[in-house]
mmCIF file of C-alpha atoms in Angstrom:
data_model
loop_
_atom_site.group_PDB
_atom_site.id
_atom_site.type_symbol
_atom_site.label_atom_id
_atom_site.label_comp_id
_atom_site.label_asym_id
_atom_site.label_seq_id
_atom_site.Cartn_x
_atom_site.Cartn_y
_atom_site.Cartn_z
ATOM 1 C CA UNK W 18 -3.048 -34.300 87.098
ATOM 2 C CA UNK W 19 0.303 -32.708 88.997
ATOM 3 C CA UNK W 20 1.863 -35.131 90.311
ATOM 4 C CA UNK W 21 3.737 -34.374 93.392
ATOM 5 C CA UNK W 22 5.465 -37.009 96.416
ATOM 6 C CA UNK W 23 5.969 -36.009 99.663
ATOM 7 C CA UNK W 24 9.009 -36.624 102.163
ATOM 8 C CA UNK W 25 9.975 -35.596 105.880
ATOM 9 C CA UNK W 26 13.124 -34.930 107.225
ATOM 10 C CA UNK W 27 14.959 -36.573 109.605
ATOM 11 C CA UNK W 28 16.586 -39.869 111.090
ATOM 12 C CA UNK W 29 16.699 -43.332 109.215
ATOM 13 C CA UNK W 30 15.406 -44.857 111.956
ATOM 14 C CA UNK W 31 12.045 -43.114 111.432
ATOM 15 C CA UNK W 32 11.451 -44.107 108.591
ATOM 16 C CA UNK W 33 9.068 -46.570 109.434
ATOM 17 C CA UNK W 34 6.929 -44.695 111.569
ATOM 18 C CA UNK W 35 6.695 -42.824 108.501
ATOM 19 C CA UNK W 36 6.133 -45.327 106.299
ATOM 20 C CA UNK W 37 3.088 -45.572 108.187
ATOM 21 C CA UNK W 38 1.783 -42.658 108.124
ATOM 22 C CA UNK W 39 1.329 -42.627 104.559
ATOM 23 C CA UNK W 40 4.918 -40.261 102.935
ATOM 24 C CA UNK W 41 6.081 -41.304 100.088
ATOM 25 C CA UNK W 42 10.119 -41.789 101.060
ATOM 26 C CA UNK W 43 12.426 -39.733 103.927
ATOM 27 C CA UNK W 44 15.080 -37.356 103.291
ATOM 28 C CA UNK W 45 18.387 -38.069 105.558
ATOM 29 C CA UNK W 46 21.187 -35.543 106.408
ATOM 30 C CA UNK W 47 24.354 -37.555 104.318
ATOM 31 C CA UNK W 48 26.567 -36.660 106.803
ATOM 32 C CA UNK W 49 24.860 -39.215 108.816
ATOM 33 C CA UNK W 50 26.500 -42.186 107.192
ATOM 34 C CA UNK W 51 29.504 -40.853 107.836
ATOM 35 C CA UNK W 52 30.828 -41.026 104.916
ATOM 36 C CA UNK W 53 34.724 -40.560 106.084
ATOM 37 C CA UNK W 54 34.617 -43.214 108.727
ATOM 38 C CA UNK W 55 35.329 -46.273 106.777
ATOM 39 C CA UNK W 56 33.815 -48.764 109.753
ATOM 40 C CA UNK W 57 31.263 -46.314 110.412
ATOM 41 C CA UNK W 58 30.340 -46.040 107.259
ATOM 42 C CA UNK W 59 30.309 -49.568 106.191
ATOM 43 C CA UNK W 60 27.633 -49.938 109.674
ATOM 44 C CA UNK W 61 25.685 -47.279 108.642
ATOM 45 C CA UNK W 62 25.028 -48.569 105.133
ATOM 46 C CA UNK W 63 22.680 -50.788 105.105
ATOM 47 C CA UNK W 64 20.366 -49.191 106.869
ATOM 48 C CA UNK W 65 19.525 -47.007 104.299
ATOM 49 C CA UNK W 66 20.429 -48.832 101.511
ATOM 50 C CA UNK W 67 17.899 -51.591 103.147
ATOM 51 C CA UNK W 68 14.759 -48.254 104.776
ATOM 52 C CA UNK W 69 11.022 -49.593 104.627
ATOM 53 C CA UNK W 70 11.432 -45.979 103.309
ATOM 54 C CA UNK W 71 12.857 -45.008 100.500
ATOM 55 C CA UNK W 72 15.608 -42.952 101.415
ATOM 56 C CA UNK W 73 14.600 -40.221 98.043
ATOM 57 C CA UNK W 74 16.821 -37.401 99.132
ATOM 58 C CA UNK W 75 19.562 -36.499 101.221
ATOM 59 C CA UNK W 76 20.481 -33.093 103.279
ATOM 60 C CA UNK W 77 23.410 -31.686 105.058
ATOM 61 C CA UNK W 78 25.753 -32.811 101.789
ATOM 62 C CA UNK W 79 29.216 -32.285 103.635
ATOM 63 C CA UNK W 80 30.178 -31.246 107.257
ATOM 64 C CA UNK W 81 31.162 -27.924 108.788
ATOM 65 C CA UNK W 82 35.189 -28.790 109.387
ATOM 66 C CA UNK W 83 35.230 -29.736 105.557
ATOM 67 C CA UNK W 84 35.312 -25.806 103.739
ATOM 68 C CA UNK W 85 34.791 -25.085 99.754
ATOM 69 C CA UNK W 86 35.830 -21.773 100.107
ATOM 70 C CA UNK W 87 38.067 -20.209 101.268
ATOM 71 C CA UNK W 88 41.602 -20.145 102.037
ATOM 72 C CA UNK W 89 41.729 -23.692 104.391
ATOM 73 C CA UNK W 90 39.812 -26.008 101.131
ATOM 74 C CA UNK W 91 41.664 -29.115 102.050
ATOM 75 C CA UNK W 92 41.250 -30.276 97.790
ATOM 76 C CA UNK W 93 42.508 -33.844 98.800
ATOM 77 C CA UNK W 94 39.709 -34.321 101.360
ATOM 78 C CA UNK W 95 37.247 -33.012 99.406
ATOM 79 C CA UNK W 96 37.264 -34.931 96.388
ATOM 80 C CA UNK W 97 37.840 -37.997 97.564
ATOM 81 C CA UNK W 98 34.413 -37.313 99.713
ATOM 82 C CA UNK W 99 32.396 -36.309 96.268
ATOM 83 C CA UNK W 100 33.501 -39.036 95.408
ATOM 84 C CA UNK W 101 32.489 -41.465 98.083
ATOM 85 C CA UNK W 102 29.735 -40.137 98.577
ATOM 86 C CA UNK W 103 28.642 -39.995 94.479
ATOM 87 C CA UNK W 104 29.259 -44.176 95.466
ATOM 88 C CA UNK W 105 27.367 -44.218 98.256
ATOM 89 C CA UNK W 106 24.038 -42.033 96.889
ATOM 90 C CA UNK W 107 23.433 -44.352 93.796
ATOM 91 C CA UNK W 108 23.418 -47.202 96.008
ATOM 92 C CA UNK W 109 21.223 -46.692 97.977
ATOM 93 C CA UNK W 110 18.933 -45.014 95.200
ATOM 94 C CA UNK W 111 18.410 -41.263 96.242
ATOM 95 C CA UNK W 112 16.823 -38.995 93.374
ATOM 96 C CA UNK W 113 18.302 -35.646 95.001
ATOM 97 C CA UNK W 114 21.138 -34.763 96.800
ATOM 98 C CA UNK W 115 20.932 -31.028 98.805
ATOM 99 C CA UNK W 116 24.027 -28.142 99.159
ATOM 100 C CA UNK W 117 22.567 -26.033 102.119
ATOM 101 C CA UNK W 118 25.449 -26.851 104.215
ATOM 102 C CA UNK W 119 26.120 -23.454 105.430
ATOM 103 C CA UNK W 120 29.313 -23.385 107.404
ATOM 104 C CA UNK W 121 31.025 -25.245 104.445
ATOM 105 C CA UNK W 122 30.334 -22.739 102.094
ATOM 106 C CA UNK W 123 30.333 -19.601 104.648
ATOM 107 C CA UNK W 124 33.202 -16.628 102.747
ATOM 108 C CA UNK W 125 35.335 -16.042 105.749
ATOM 109 C CA UNK W 126 36.396 -12.633 106.718
ATOM 110 C CA UNK W 127 39.101 -11.367 104.369
ATOM 111 C CA UNK W 128 38.353 -13.373 101.793
ATOM 112 C CA UNK W 129 37.918 -12.261 98.199
ATOM 113 C CA UNK W 130 33.855 -12.785 97.073
ATOM 114 C CA UNK W 131 35.425 -13.429 93.636
ATOM 115 C CA UNK W 132 37.280 -15.986 94.646
ATOM 116 C CA UNK W 133 35.296 -18.093 96.813
ATOM 117 C CA UNK W 134 32.621 -17.500 93.598
ATOM 118 C CA UNK W 135 35.171 -19.539 91.266
ATOM 119 C CA UNK W 136 36.007 -22.296 94.322
ATOM 120 C CA UNK W 137 32.453 -22.580 94.389
ATOM 121 C CA UNK W 138 32.221 -22.796 90.381
ATOM 122 C CA UNK W 139 34.684 -25.472 90.334
ATOM 123 C CA UNK W 140 33.261 -26.789 93.191
ATOM 124 C CA UNK W 141 30.208 -27.865 91.895
ATOM 125 C CA UNK W 142 31.931 -29.130 88.362
ATOM 126 C CA UNK W 143 33.433 -31.176 90.057
ATOM 127 C CA UNK W 144 30.884 -33.048 91.921
ATOM 128 C CA UNK W 145 28.470 -32.806 88.317
ATOM 129 C CA UNK W 146 31.461 -34.333 87.013
ATOM 130 C CA UNK W 147 31.224 -37.491 89.330
ATOM 131 C CA UNK W 148 27.088 -37.504 89.297
ATOM 132 C CA UNK W 149 27.110 -37.968 85.499
ATOM 133 C CA UNK W 150 25.518 -41.533 84.989
ATOM 134 C CA UNK W 151 24.799 -42.566 88.288
ATOM 135 C CA UNK W 152 20.953 -40.720 88.557
ATOM 136 C CA UNK W 153 21.371 -39.028 91.308
ATOM 137 C CA UNK W 154 21.149 -34.781 90.566
ATOM 138 C CA UNK W 155 22.758 -32.115 93.038
ATOM 139 C CA UNK W 156 20.461 -29.475 94.056
ATOM 140 C CA UNK W 157 22.238 -26.102 95.302
ATOM 141 C CA UNK W 158 19.869 -24.728 98.540
ATOM 142 C CA UNK W 159 19.744 -20.949 98.769
ATOM 143 C CA UNK W 160 20.046 -20.190 102.607
ATOM 144 C CA UNK W 161 18.817 -17.149 104.740
ATOM 145 C CA UNK W 162 22.134 -13.887 104.881
ATOM 146 C CA UNK W 163 21.456 -15.889 108.934
ATOM 147 C CA UNK W 164 23.587 -18.785 107.990
ATOM 148 C CA UNK W 165 25.239 -18.114 105.210
ATOM 149 C CA UNK W 166 26.455 -15.082 102.957
ATOM 150 C CA UNK W 167 27.206 -17.151 99.243
ATOM 151 C CA UNK W 168 23.823 -17.900 98.038
ATOM 152 C CA UNK W 169 21.028 -16.691 99.653
ATOM 153 C CA UNK W 170 18.113 -16.081 96.702
ATOM 154 C CA UNK W 171 16.809 -18.813 94.331
ATOM 155 C CA UNK W 172 17.535 -16.797 91.687
ATOM 156 C CA UNK W 173 21.368 -16.856 92.875
ATOM 157 C CA UNK W 174 21.536 -20.259 92.915
ATOM 158 C CA UNK W 175 20.471 -20.327 89.302
ATOM 159 C CA UNK W 176 22.860 -17.500 87.669
ATOM 160 C CA UNK W 177 25.435 -20.903 89.265
ATOM 161 C CA UNK W 178 23.765 -24.030 88.104
ATOM 162 C CA UNK W 179 23.503 -22.252 84.771
ATOM 163 C CA UNK W 180 27.206 -21.513 84.090
ATOM 164 C CA UNK W 181 27.562 -25.012 85.454
ATOM 165 C CA UNK W 182 25.775 -26.034 83.003
ATOM 166 C CA UNK W 183 25.844 -29.537 83.888
ATOM 167 C CA UNK W 184 22.679 -31.748 83.831
ATOM 168 C CA UNK W 185 23.337 -33.213 87.100
ATOM 169 C CA UNK W 186 23.568 -29.953 89.144
ATOM 170 C CA UNK W 187 19.988 -27.687 89.697
ATOM 171 C CA UNK W 188 18.282 -25.607 91.920
ATOM 172 C CA UNK W 189 15.989 -26.043 95.081
ATOM 173 C CA UNK W 190 12.930 -23.497 96.419
ATOM 174 C CA UNK W 191 13.410 -23.324 100.620
ATOM 175 C CA UNK W 192 9.807 -21.995 101.186
ATOM 176 C CA UNK W 193 11.146 -21.135 104.847
ATOM 177 C CA UNK W 194 14.489 -18.857 103.136
ATOM 178 C CA UNK W 195 12.575 -17.505 100.937
ATOM 179 C CA UNK W 196 10.258 -16.159 103.264
ATOM 180 C CA UNK W 197 13.453 -15.059 105.454
ATOM 181 C CA UNK W 198 14.373 -13.226 102.552
ATOM 182 C CA UNK W 199 10.983 -12.018 101.060
ATOM 183 C CA UNK W 200 11.622 -13.082 98.377
ATOM 184 C CA UNK W 201 9.367 -12.820 96.094
ATOM 185 C CA UNK W 202 7.016 -16.591 94.501
ATOM 186 C CA UNK W 203 7.006 -15.253 91.428
ATOM 187 C CA UNK W 204 10.537 -16.384 91.249
ATOM 188 C CA UNK W 205 9.610 -20.261 91.262
ATOM 189 C CA UNK W 206 7.995 -19.411 88.009
ATOM 190 C CA UNK W 207 11.349 -17.685 86.475
ATOM 191 C CA UNK W 208 12.736 -19.897 87.229
ATOM 192 C CA UNK W 209 11.074 -23.413 86.377
ATOM 193 C CA UNK W 210 13.399 -24.863 84.455
ATOM 194 C CA UNK W 211 15.755 -25.068 87.031
ATOM 195 C CA UNK W 212 14.126 -26.109 89.794
ATOM 196 C CA UNK W 213 14.432 -29.654 91.147
ATOM 197 C CA UNK W 214 13.162 -30.121 94.755
ATOM 198 C CA UNK W 215 11.666 -28.493 96.920
ATOM 199 C CA UNK W 216 11.311 -27.572 101.070
ATOM 200 C CA UNK W 217 8.602 -26.549 102.836
ATOM 201 C CA UNK W 218 7.884 -25.335 106.279
ATOM 202 C CA UNK W 219 5.528 -22.271 108.194
ATOM 203 C CA UNK W 220 6.405 -19.844 110.953
ATOM 204 C CA UNK W 221 8.672 -19.929 113.108
ATOM 205 C CA UNK W 222 10.126 -23.232 110.371
ATOM 206 C CA UNK W 223 7.453 -25.194 112.357
ATOM 207 C CA UNK W 224 5.798 -27.710 110.706
ATOM 208 C CA UNK W 225 3.952 -26.484 107.540
ATOM 209 C CA UNK W 226 -0.355 -25.706 108.324
ATOM 210 C CA UNK W 227 0.979 -24.757 111.733
ATOM 211 C CA UNK W 228 1.786 -21.057 110.443
ATOM 212 C CA UNK W 229 1.039 -18.055 108.376
ATOM 213 C CA UNK W 230 3.272 -18.722 105.406
ATOM 214 C CA UNK W 231 1.176 -17.667 102.579
ATOM 215 C CA UNK W 232 0.774 -21.825 100.713
ATOM 216 C CA UNK W 233 -1.568 -20.570 98.464
ATOM 217 C CA UNK W 234 0.783 -17.988 96.612
ATOM 218 C CA UNK W 235 3.748 -20.791 97.179
ATOM 219 C CA UNK W 236 1.193 -24.068 95.395
ATOM 220 C CA UNK W 237 -0.613 -21.272 93.697
ATOM 221 C CA UNK W 238 3.490 -20.394 91.069
ATOM 222 C CA UNK W 239 4.703 -23.527 91.817
ATOM 223 C CA UNK W 240 1.747 -25.385 89.996
ATOM 224 C CA UNK W 241 2.443 -22.374 87.477
ATOM 225 C CA UNK W 242 5.750 -23.395 87.163
ATOM 226 C CA UNK W 243 4.834 -26.339 86.258
ATOM 227 C CA UNK W 244 6.952 -28.489 88.744
ATOM 228 C CA UNK W 245 6.355 -31.757 89.417
ATOM 229 C CA UNK W 246 8.536 -33.926 92.200
ATOM 230 C CA UNK W 247 9.703 -34.434 95.268
ATOM 231 C CA UNK W 248 8.442 -32.112 98.454
ATOM 232 C CA UNK W 249 10.525 -32.160 101.316
ATOM 233 C CA UNK W 250 9.169 -30.749 104.705
ATOM 234 C CA UNK W 251 12.468 -29.165 106.279
ATOM 235 C CA UNK W 252 11.382 -27.735 109.545
ATOM 236 C CA UNK W 253 10.875 -28.486 113.787
ATOM 237 C CA UNK W 254 7.974 -30.551 115.394
ATOM 238 C CA UNK W 255 6.765 -30.395 118.982
ATOM 239 C CA UNK W 256 4.083 -33.361 118.888
ATOM 240 C CA UNK W 257 6.768 -35.689 116.352
ATOM 241 C CA UNK W 258 3.809 -37.964 115.318
ATOM 242 C CA UNK W 259 0.612 -35.238 115.453
ATOM 243 C CA UNK W 260 2.827 -32.760 113.823
ATOM 244 C CA UNK W 261 3.578 -35.333 110.934
ATOM 245 C CA UNK W 262 0.528 -36.238 110.351
ATOM 246 C CA UNK W 263 -0.937 -33.066 110.359
ATOM 247 C CA UNK W 264 1.343 -31.607 108.171
ATOM 248 C CA UNK W 265 1.006 -34.460 105.282
ATOM 249 C CA UNK W 266 -2.511 -34.576 105.287
ATOM 250 C CA UNK W 267 -2.120 -30.825 105.162
ATOM 251 C CA UNK W 268 0.271 -30.911 102.130
ATOM 252 C CA UNK W 269 -1.989 -32.752 100.446
ATOM 253 C CA UNK W 270 -5.196 -31.024 100.567
ATOM 254 C CA UNK W 271 -2.986 -27.788 99.733
ATOM 255 C CA UNK W 272 -1.120 -28.760 97.422
ATOM 256 C CA UNK W 273 -4.662 -31.272 95.565
ATOM 257 C CA UNK W 274 -3.235 -33.406 93.577
#
C-alpha cells in the first residue's frame, strides 16, 4: 500500500485548526521565521518548534531581495542566511524545504544564462553541504514562466539536481506549474528517482478538487513513479475551513491509500 501524508501550505497560526481538520503536517514559509532579524527570529522559532501540527515542510526559501543569480548576489549574506536556515530547519524537525523563490532566482536582463546557471549550481552545492547531517532535503521547485525565467519544468530541475549530485538536493513536482507549462505527466515517471515533494492546486490555483485538473491521470503517473511521501496543497482558498476540509477528503479519496 502506497503511503502519502497530506499537508497544507499556510501560516503557523493555522496549525491547530489544520490539525483538527485531520492534516498530517503544515507547510510554512521559511521567510516567516525572519532569519535575518535576530530578535524576531528568537521570538518566532518557538511557535514552529512547539507547533500542535508538525512543520514537516517549508516553502518560500529566500526573501525577494536576496538574489541568488545576477550581478547583485551578496555571497556573505547568502552564506549567513543558508547557515541559519539549515540550523533552524533542523531544530524545527522539517524534512523538506522548497526552493521556489522566483524573484530571487530570476535572471536579470543582460545577464548571461550560463553565468546564472553556474551561480545556481554553486548555490545548490552550498545548500547541500550545509544540510548534510541535518535530516533536511532541499527540493528545487520548477515555476511557470510568469514567475521566473530559470527552471520551468521538472526535467530542468532534475538536470540541476543531477549535476549537483548531493543526497540533500532533490526535486518537487507542482501540479499547478506543470499545468501552466503544459508539462507531460510522464515526467513524474521519467524523473521518479529525483522526486521528493509534491504540491497540488486546481483550476485557477484554487483548492484541489474544485476544478478540472486531470487528477486521475496525475495520481496514476505518481503511483507509477513509486512516489511515497508528503503531498501539500498550495493554493488560494475562498472559504478556508470548508475548502480545507473538502480538499483533504478529495486528496485522500483520489490518492486512495
